[in-house]
Coordinates of C-alpha atoms in Angstrom, one line a residue:
X18 CA 2.3 15.4 17.7
X19 CA 4.5 14.3 14.8
X20 CA 3.2 14.0 11.2
X21 CA 4.4 11.1 9.1
X22 CA 4.2 10.6 5.1
X23 CA 4.6 7.2 3.4
X24 CA 6.2 7.3 0.0
X25 CA 7.0 4.9 -2.8
X26 CA 10.6 5.1 -3.6
X27 CA 13.5 3.3 -5.4
X28 CA 17.0 2.8 -4.4
X29 CA 19.0 3.6 -7.6
X30 CA 22.5 4.0 -6.3
X31 CA 24.5 3.2 -3.3
X32 CA 22.7 3.7 -0.2
X33 CA 23.8 2.6 3.2
X34 CA 22.8 2.7 7.0
X35 CA 24.5 1.8 10.2
X36 CA 23.1 -0.8 12.5
X37 CA 23.8 0.3 16.0
X38 CA 27.8 0.4 16.4
X39 CA 28.3 -1.9 13.5
X40 CA 29.7 -1.4 10.0
X41 CA 27.8 0.3 7.0
X42 CA 25.6 -2.0 5.1
X43 CA 24.1 -1.5 1.8
X44 CA 20.5 -1.6 0.8
X45 CA 19.9 -3.5 -2.3
X46 CA 18.7 -1.5 -5.5
X47 CA 15.0 -1.9 -6.1
X48 CA 11.8 -0.7 -4.6
X49 CA 11.2 0.5 -1.1
X50 CA 9.0 2.4 1.2
X51 CA 9.9 5.6 2.8
X52 CA 8.3 6.8 6.0
X53 CA 9.0 10.3 6.5
X54 CA 8.4 12.1 10.0
X55 CA 9.3 15.6 10.9
X56 CA 13.0 14.8 11.9
X57 CA 13.6 11.2 10.6
X58 CA 13.3 8.8 7.6
X59 CA 12.8 5.0 7.8
X60 CA 13.3 3.0 4.6
X61 CA 11.7 -0.6 4.2
X62 CA 12.6 -2.9 1.5
X63 CA 12.5 -6.6 0.9
X64 CA 15.5 -8.8 0.5
X65 CA 15.4 -12.5 -0.3
X66 CA 11.8 -12.5 0.9
X67 CA 12.6 -10.8 4.0
X68 CA 11.1 -7.4 4.9
X69 CA 14.1 -5.0 6.3
X70 CA 14.0 -1.5 7.8
X71 CA 16.7 1.1 8.4
X72 CA 16.4 4.6 10.0
X73 CA 18.7 7.3 8.6
X74 CA 19.0 10.9 9.4
X75 CA 16.8 13.4 7.4
X76 CA 20.0 15.1 6.3
X77 CA 21.4 12.0 4.8
X78 CA 18.3 10.9 3.2
X79 CA 18.1 14.5 1.5
X80 CA 21.7 14.1 0.2
X81 CA 20.8 10.8 -1.3
X82 CA 17.8 12.3 -3.0
X83 CA 20.0 15.1 -4.3
X84 CA 22.7 12.4 -5.6
X85 CA 19.9 10.5 -7.3
X86 CA 20.8 7.3 -5.2
X87 CA 17.1 7.5 -4.0
X88 CA 14.4 8.2 -6.6
X89 CA 10.9 8.9 -5.1
X90 CA 8.1 7.2 -6.9
X91 CA 8.1 3.9 -8.9
X92 CA 9.8 3.7 -12.1

């Protein structure tokens, strides 16, 4: 069984994801939700009234945290 944790966060720098085989797409700066599982991370945010989601590898998420591009908590 996989455990998951949901955390409030904020996109504070350049954070991007790849949708399928397409180009890298930027996630806009602002508040988001982070859903962390044992081996994956899903980010959810609102852009122009639409709720959007992106899955990124845990290693990439950890790098964004270390670089300050994603800040856990609201602030």
